[in-house]
PDB file of C-alpha atoms and ligand atoms in Angstrom:
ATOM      1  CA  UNK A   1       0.000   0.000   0.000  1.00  0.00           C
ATOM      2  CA  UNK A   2       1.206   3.770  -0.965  1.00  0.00           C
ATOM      3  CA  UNK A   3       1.777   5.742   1.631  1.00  0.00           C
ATOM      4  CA  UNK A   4      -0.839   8.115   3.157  1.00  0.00           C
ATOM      5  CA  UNK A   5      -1.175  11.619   1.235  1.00  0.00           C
ATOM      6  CA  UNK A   6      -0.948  13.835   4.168  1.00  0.00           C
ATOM      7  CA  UNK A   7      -3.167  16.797   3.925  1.00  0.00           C
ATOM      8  CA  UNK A   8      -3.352  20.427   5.643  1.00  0.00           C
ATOM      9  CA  UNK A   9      -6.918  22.286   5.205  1.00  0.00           C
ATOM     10  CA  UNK A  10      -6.448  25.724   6.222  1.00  0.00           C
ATOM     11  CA  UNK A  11      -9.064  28.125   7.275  1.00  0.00           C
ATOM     12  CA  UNK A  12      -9.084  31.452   7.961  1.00  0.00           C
ATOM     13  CA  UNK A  13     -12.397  31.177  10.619  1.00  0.00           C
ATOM     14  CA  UNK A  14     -13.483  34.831  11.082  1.00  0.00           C
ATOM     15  CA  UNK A  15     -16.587  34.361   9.099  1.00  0.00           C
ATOM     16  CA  UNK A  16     -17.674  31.613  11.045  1.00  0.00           C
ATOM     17  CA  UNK A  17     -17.420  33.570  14.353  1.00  0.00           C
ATOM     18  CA  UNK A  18     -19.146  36.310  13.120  1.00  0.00           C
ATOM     19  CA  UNK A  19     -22.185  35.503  11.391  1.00  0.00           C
ATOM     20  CA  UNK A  20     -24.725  32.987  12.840  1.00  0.00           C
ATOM     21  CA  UNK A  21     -25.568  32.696   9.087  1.00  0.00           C
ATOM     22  CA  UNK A  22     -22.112  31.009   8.273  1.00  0.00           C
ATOM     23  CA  UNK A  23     -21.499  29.186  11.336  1.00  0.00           C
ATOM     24  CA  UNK A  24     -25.001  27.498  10.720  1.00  0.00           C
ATOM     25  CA  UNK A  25     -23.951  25.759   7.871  1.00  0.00           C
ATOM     26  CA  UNK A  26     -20.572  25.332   9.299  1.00  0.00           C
ATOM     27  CA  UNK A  27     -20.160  25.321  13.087  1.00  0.00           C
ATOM     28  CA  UNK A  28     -16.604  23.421  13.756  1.00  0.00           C
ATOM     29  CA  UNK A  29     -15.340  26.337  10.614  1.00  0.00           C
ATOM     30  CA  UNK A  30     -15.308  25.754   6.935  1.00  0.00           C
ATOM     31  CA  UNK A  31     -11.758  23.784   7.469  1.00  0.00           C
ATOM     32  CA  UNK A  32     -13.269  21.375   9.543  1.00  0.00           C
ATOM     33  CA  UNK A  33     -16.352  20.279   7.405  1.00  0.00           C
ATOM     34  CA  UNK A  34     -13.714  19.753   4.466  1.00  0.00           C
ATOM     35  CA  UNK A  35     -11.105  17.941   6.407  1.00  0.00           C
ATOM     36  CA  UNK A  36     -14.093  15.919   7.776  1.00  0.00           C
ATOM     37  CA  UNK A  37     -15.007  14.971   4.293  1.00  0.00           C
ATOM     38  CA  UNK A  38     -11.400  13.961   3.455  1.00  0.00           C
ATOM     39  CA  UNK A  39     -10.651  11.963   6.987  1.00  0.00           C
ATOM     40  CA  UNK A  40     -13.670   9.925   4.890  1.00  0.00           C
ATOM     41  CA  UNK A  41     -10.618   8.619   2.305  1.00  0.00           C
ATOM     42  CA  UNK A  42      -8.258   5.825   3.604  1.00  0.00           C
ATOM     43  CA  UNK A  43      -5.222   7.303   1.738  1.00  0.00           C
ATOM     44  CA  UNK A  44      -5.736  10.734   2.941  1.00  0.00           C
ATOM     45  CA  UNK A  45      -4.252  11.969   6.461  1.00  0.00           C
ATOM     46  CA  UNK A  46      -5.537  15.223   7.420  1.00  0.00           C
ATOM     47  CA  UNK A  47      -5.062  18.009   9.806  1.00  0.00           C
ATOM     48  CA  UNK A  48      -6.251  21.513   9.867  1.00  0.00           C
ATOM     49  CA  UNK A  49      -4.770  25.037  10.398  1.00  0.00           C
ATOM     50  CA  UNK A  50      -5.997  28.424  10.820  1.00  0.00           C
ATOM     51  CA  UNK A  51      -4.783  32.047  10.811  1.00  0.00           C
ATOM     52  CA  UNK A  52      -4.750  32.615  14.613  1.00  0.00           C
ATOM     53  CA  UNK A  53      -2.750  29.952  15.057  1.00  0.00           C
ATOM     54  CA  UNK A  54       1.101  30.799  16.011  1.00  0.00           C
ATOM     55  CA  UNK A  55       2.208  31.105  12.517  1.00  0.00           C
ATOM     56  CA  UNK A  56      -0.708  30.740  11.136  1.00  0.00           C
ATOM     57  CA  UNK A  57      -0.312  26.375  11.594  1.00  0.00           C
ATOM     58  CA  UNK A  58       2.250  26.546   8.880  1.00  0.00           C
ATOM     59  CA  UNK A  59       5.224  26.228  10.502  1.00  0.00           C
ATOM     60  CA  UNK A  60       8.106  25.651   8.522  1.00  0.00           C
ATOM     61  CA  UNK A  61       7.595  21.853  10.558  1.00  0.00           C
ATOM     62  CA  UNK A  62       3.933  21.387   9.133  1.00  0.00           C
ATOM     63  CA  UNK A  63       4.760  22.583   5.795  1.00  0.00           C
ATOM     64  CA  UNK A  64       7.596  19.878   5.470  1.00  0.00           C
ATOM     65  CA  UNK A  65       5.228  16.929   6.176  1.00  0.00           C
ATOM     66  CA  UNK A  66       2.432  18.129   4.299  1.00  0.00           C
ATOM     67  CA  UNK A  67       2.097  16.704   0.625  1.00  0.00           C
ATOM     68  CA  UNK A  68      -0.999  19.007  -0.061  1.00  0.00           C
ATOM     69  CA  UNK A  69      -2.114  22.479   1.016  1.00  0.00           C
ATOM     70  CA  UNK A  70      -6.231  23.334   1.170  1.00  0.00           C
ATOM     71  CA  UNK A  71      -6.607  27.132   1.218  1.00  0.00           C
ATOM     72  CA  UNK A  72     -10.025  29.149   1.846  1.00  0.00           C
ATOM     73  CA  UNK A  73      -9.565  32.610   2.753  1.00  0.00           C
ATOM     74  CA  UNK A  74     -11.495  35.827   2.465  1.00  0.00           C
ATOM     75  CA  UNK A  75     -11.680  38.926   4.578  1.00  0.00           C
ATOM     76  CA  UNK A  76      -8.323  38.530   6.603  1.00  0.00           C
ATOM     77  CA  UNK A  77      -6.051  38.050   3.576  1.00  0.00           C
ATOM     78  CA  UNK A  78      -4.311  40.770   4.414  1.00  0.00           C
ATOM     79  CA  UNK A  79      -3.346  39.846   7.916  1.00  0.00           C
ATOM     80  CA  UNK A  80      -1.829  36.899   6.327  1.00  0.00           C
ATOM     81  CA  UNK A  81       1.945  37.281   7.351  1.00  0.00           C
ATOM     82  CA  UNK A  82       4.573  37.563   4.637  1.00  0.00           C
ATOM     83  CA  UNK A  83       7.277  34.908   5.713  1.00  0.00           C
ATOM     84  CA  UNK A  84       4.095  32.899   5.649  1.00  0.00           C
ATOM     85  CA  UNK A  85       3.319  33.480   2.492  1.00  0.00           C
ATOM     86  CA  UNK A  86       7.340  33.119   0.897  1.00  0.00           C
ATOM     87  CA  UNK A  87       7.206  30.132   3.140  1.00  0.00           C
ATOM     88  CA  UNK A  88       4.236  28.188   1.585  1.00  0.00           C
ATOM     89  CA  UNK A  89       5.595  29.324  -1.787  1.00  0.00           C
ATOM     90  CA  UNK A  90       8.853  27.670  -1.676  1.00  0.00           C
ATOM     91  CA  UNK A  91       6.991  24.589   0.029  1.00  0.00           C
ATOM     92  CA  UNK A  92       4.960  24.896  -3.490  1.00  0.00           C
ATOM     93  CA  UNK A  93       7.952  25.458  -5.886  1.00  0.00           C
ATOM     94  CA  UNK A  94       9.585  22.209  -3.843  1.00  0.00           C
ATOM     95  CA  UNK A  95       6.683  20.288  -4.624  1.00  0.00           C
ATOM     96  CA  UNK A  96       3.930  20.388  -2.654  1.00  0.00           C
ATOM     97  CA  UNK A  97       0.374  20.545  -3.646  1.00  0.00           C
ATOM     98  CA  UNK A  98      -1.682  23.740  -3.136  1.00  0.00           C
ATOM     99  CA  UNK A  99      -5.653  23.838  -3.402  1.00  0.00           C
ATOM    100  CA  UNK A 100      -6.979  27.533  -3.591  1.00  0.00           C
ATOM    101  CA  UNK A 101     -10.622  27.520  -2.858  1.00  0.00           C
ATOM    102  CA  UNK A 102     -13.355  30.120  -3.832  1.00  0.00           C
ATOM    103  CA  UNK A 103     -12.057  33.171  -2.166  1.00  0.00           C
ATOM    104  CA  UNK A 104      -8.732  32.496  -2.263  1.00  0.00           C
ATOM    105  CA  UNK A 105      -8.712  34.165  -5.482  1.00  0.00           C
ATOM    106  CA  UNK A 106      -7.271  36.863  -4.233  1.00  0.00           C
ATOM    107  CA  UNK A 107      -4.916  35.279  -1.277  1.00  0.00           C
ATOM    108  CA  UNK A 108      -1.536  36.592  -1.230  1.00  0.00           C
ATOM    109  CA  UNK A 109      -0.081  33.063  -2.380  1.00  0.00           C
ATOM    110  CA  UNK A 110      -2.453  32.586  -5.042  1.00  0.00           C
ATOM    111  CA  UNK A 111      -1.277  36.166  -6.294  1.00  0.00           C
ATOM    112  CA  UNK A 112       2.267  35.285  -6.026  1.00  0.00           C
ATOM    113  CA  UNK A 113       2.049  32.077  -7.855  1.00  0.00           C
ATOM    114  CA  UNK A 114      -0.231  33.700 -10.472  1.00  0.00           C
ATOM    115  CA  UNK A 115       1.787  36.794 -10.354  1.00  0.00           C
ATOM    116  CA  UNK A 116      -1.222  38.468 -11.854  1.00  0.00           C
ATOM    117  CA  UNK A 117      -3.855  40.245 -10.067  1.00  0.00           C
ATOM    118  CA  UNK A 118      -6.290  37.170 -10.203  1.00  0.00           C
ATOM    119  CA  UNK A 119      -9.763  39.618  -9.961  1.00  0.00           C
ATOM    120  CA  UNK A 120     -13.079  38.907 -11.021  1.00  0.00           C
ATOM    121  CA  UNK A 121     -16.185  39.511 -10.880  1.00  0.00           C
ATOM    122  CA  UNK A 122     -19.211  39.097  -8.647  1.00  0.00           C
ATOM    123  CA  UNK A 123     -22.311  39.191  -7.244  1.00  0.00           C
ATOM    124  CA  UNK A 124     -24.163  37.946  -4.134  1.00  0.00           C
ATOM    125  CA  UNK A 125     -27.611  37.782  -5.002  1.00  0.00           C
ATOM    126  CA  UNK A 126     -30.128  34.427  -6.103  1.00  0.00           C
ATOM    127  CA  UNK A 127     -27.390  32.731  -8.580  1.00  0.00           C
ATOM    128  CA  UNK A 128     -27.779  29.117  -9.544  1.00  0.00           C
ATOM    129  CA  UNK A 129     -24.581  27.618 -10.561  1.00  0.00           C
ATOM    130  CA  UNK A 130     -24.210  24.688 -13.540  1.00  0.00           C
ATOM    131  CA  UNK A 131     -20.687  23.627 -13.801  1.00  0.00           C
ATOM    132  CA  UNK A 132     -20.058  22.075 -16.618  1.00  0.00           C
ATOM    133  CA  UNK A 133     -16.913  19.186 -17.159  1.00  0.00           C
ATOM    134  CA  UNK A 134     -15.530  19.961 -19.828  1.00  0.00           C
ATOM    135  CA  UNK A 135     -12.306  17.704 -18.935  1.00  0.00           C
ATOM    136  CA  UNK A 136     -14.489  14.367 -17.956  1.00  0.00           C
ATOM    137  CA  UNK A 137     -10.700  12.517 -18.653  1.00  0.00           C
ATOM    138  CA  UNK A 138      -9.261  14.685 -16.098  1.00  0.00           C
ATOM    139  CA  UNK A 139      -8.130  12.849 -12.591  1.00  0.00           C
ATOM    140  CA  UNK A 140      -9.946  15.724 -11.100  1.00  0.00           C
ATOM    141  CA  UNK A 141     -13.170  15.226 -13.110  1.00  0.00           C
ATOM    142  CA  UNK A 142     -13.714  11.389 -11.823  1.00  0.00           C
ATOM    143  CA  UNK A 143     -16.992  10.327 -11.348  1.00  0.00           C
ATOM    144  CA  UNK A 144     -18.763  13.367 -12.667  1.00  0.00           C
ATOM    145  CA  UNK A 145     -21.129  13.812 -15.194  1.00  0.00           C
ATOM    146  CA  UNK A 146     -21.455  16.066 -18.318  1.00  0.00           C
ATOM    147  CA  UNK A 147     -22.219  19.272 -15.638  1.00  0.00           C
ATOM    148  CA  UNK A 148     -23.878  19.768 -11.997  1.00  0.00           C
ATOM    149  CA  UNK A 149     -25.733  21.977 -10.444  1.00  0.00           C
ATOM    150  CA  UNK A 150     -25.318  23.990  -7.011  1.00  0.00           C
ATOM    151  CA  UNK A 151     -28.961  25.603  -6.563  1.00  0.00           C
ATOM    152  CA  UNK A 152     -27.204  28.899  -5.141  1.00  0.00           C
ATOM    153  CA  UNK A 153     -24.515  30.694  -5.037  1.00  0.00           C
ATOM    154  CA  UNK A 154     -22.194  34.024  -5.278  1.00  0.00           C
ATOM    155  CA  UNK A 155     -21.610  34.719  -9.067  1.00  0.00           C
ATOM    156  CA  UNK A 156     -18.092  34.739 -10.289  1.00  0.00           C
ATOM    157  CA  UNK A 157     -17.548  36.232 -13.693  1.00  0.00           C
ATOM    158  CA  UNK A 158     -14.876  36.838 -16.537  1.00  0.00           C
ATOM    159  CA  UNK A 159     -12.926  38.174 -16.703  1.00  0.00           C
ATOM    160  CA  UNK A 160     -11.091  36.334 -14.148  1.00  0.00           C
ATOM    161  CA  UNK A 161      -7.041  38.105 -14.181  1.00  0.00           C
ATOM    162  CA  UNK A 162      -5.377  34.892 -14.079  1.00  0.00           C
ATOM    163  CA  UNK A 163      -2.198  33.501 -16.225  1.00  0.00           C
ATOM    164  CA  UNK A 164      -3.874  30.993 -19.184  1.00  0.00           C
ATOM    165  CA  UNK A 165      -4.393  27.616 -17.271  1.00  0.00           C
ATOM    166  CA  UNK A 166      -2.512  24.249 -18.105  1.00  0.00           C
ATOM    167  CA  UNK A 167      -5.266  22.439 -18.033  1.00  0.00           C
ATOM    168  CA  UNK A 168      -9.145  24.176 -17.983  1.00  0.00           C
ATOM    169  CA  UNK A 169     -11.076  21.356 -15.995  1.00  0.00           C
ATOM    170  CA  UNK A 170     -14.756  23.373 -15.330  1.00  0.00           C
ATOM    171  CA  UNK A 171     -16.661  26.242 -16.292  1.00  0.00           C
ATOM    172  CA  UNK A 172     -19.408  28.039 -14.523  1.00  0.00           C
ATOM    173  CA  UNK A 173     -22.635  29.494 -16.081  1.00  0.00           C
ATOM    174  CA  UNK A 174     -24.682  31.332 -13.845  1.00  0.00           C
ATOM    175  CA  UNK A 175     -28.462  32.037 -13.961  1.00  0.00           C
ATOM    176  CA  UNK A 176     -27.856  35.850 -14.175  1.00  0.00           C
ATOM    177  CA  UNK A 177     -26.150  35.285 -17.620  1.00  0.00           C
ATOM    178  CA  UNK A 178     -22.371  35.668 -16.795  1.00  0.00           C
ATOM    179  CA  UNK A 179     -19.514  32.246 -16.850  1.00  0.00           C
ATOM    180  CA  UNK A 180     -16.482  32.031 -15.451  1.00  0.00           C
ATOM    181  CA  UNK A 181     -13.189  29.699 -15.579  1.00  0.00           C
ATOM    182  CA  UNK A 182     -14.208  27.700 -12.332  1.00  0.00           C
ATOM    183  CA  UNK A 183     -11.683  24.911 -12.245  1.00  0.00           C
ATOM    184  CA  UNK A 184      -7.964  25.270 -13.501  1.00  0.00           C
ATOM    185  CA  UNK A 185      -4.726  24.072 -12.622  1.00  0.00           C
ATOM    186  CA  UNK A 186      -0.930  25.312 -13.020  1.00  0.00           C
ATOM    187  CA  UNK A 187       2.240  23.889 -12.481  1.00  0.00           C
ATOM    188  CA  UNK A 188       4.812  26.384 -10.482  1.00  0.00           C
ATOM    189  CA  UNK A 189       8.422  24.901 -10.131  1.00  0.00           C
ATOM    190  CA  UNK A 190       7.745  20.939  -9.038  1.00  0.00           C
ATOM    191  CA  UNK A 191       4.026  22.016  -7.166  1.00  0.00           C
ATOM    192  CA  UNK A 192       0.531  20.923  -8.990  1.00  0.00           C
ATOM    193  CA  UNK A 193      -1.898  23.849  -8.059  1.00  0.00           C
ATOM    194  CA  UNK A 194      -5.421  23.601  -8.237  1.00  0.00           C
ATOM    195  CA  UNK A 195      -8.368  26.503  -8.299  1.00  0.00           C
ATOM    196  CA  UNK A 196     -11.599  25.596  -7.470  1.00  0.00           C
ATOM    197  CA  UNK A 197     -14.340  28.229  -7.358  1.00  0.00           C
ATOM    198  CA  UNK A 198     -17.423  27.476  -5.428  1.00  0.00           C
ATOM    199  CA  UNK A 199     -17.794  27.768  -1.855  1.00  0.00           C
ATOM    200  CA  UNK A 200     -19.440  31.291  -0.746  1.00  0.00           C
ATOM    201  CA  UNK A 201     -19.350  31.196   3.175  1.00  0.00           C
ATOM    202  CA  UNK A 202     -23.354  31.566   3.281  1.00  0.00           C
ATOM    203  CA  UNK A 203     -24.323  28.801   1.972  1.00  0.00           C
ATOM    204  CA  UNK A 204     -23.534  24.858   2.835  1.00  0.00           C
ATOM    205  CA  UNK A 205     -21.504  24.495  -0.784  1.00  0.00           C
ATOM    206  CA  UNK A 206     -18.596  22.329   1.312  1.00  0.00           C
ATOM    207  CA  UNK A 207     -21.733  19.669   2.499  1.00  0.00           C
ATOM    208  CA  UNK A 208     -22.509  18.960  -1.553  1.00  0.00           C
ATOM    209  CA  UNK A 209     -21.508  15.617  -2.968  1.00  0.00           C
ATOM    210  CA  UNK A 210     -19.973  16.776  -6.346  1.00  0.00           C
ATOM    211  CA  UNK A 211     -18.348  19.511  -4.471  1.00  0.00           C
ATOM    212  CA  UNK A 212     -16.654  16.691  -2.281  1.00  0.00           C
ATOM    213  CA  UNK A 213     -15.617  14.159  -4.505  1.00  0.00           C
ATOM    214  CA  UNK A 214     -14.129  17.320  -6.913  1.00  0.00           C
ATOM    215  CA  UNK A 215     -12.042  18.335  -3.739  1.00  0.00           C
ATOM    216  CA  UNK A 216     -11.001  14.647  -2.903  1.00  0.00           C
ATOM    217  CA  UNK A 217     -10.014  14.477  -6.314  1.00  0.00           C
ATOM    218  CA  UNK A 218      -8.350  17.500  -6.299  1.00  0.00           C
ATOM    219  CA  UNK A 219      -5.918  16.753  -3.149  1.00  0.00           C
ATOM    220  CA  UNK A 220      -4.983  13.049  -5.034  1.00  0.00           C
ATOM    221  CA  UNK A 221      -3.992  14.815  -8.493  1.00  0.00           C
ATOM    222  CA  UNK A 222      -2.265  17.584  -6.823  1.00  0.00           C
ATOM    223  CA  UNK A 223      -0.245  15.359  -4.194  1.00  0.00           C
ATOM    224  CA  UNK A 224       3.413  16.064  -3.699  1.00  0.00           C
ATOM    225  CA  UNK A 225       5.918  13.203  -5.362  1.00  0.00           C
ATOM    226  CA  UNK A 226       9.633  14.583  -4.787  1.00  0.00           C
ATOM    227  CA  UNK A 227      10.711  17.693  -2.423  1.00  0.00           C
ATOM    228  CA  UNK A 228      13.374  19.296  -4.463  1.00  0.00           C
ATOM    229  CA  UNK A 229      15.226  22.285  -3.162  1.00  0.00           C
ATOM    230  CA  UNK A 230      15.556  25.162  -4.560  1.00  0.00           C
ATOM    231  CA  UNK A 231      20.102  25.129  -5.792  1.00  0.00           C
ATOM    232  CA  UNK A 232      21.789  26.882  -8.382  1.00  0.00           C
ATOM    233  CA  UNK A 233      25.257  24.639  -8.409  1.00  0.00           C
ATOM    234  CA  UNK A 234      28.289  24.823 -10.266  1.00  0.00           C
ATOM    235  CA  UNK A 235      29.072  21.858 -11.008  1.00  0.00           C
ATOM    236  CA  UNK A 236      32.056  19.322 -12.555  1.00  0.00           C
ATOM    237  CA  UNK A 237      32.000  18.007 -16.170  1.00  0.00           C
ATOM    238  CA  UNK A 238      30.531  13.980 -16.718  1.00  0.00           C
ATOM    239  CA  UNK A 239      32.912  14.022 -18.942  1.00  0.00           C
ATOM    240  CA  UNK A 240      36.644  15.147 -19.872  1.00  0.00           C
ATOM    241  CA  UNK A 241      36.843  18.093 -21.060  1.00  0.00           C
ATOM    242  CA  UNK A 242      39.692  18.905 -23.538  1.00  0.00           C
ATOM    243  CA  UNK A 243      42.028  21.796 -22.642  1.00  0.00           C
ATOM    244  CA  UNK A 244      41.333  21.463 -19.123  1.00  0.00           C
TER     245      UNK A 244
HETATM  246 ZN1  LIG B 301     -17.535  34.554  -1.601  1.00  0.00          ZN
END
């Protein structure tokens, strides 16, 4: 047996203590209904982390045995420290797998692996959301079908600032008329990264089945499989070299 994919769901949690509306749907935080979901997989070993945590839970010690990175964020991006931030993006760069949810469009480590201003936009109002698969031979498409639905929703619309995707995995229509790129992945140095777009704190998004098994897919396409330092050697001929 391979062993486990060890995965860190981080959470910001200031919504959830704020609004009754939010911590309905989710009272144990966003992070915790997802890393429930995952604790679900027998390959998968899962912790969570959240910004009020000394360093945020990603010490330079929890980065270096996590394979994956989950990321939701929204209001507090900005309290997000920097060495944080250059921390989690050499972890990335290494190797590791990074999973930017909804929100964390706009994250300072989404930005800095995008290196684009990664804006949008949107619209909280009475949205459904169809997301069609438009990779279905993608790992991270498994088990779907030809589109799904998520009855509502916050609208996200193009034109989303990103870089052009490697791969383009789903896109969004939404009942007010407007679509969006909603699942896309890049690779940065050795690191899969994957952007996933629904998940609006108000309404129970992270509880949907699709939603789920996208996210469990996710985590298995984007797992780490070598840790390779960042070096810049000068190094000695295979070879003879004549004249020398
Ligand atoms: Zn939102």
């Amino acid at each position: 047996m391979s062993p486990p994919i060890h995965v860190t769901v981080w959470g910001e949690y200031r919504h959830e203590k704020k609004n009754p509306k939010v911590a309905a749907h989710y009272p144990q935080g966003m992070h915790e209904t997802i890393a429930g979901f995952l604790r679900g997989a027998p390959d998968l070993k899962v912790r969570t982390a959240t910004l009020d945590e000394p360093e945020h839970g990603l010490s330079e010690d929890a980065l270096y045995s996590t394979d994956v990175l989950i990321w939701w964020g929204h209001m507090a991006h900005d309290e997000v420290k920097a060495e944080v931030v250059a921390r989690v993006q050499r972890r990335v760069l290494e190797g590791m797998g990074l999973v930017v949810l909804h929100s964390g469009h706009h994250s300072k480590i989404f930005k800095a692996l995008m290196g684009t201003p990664c804006s949008l936009k949107w619209r909280e109002s009475t949205d459904k959301e169809r997301i069609w698969n438009i990779c279905p031979s993608h790992p991270i498409a498994a088990g779907l079908g030809e589109y799904f639905e998520i009855p509502a929703e916050e609208m996200y619309g193009e034109p989303f600032g990103i870089p052009t995707p490697d791969e383009l995995i789903f896109i969004s229509w939404f009942s007010g008329g407007e679509v969006f790129r909603s699942g896309a992945t890049w690779r940065r140095g050795h690191g899969r990264i994957f952007y996933f777009r629904p998940g609006h704190e108000t309404y129970p998004t992270y509880h949907l089945p699709q939603i789920q098994l996208v996210i469990t897919n996710a985590v298995r396409w984007a797992r780490s499989t070598v840790r390779i330092p960042d070096a810049c050697p000068n190094t000695a001929p295979l070879e003879p070299l004549p004249g020398t």
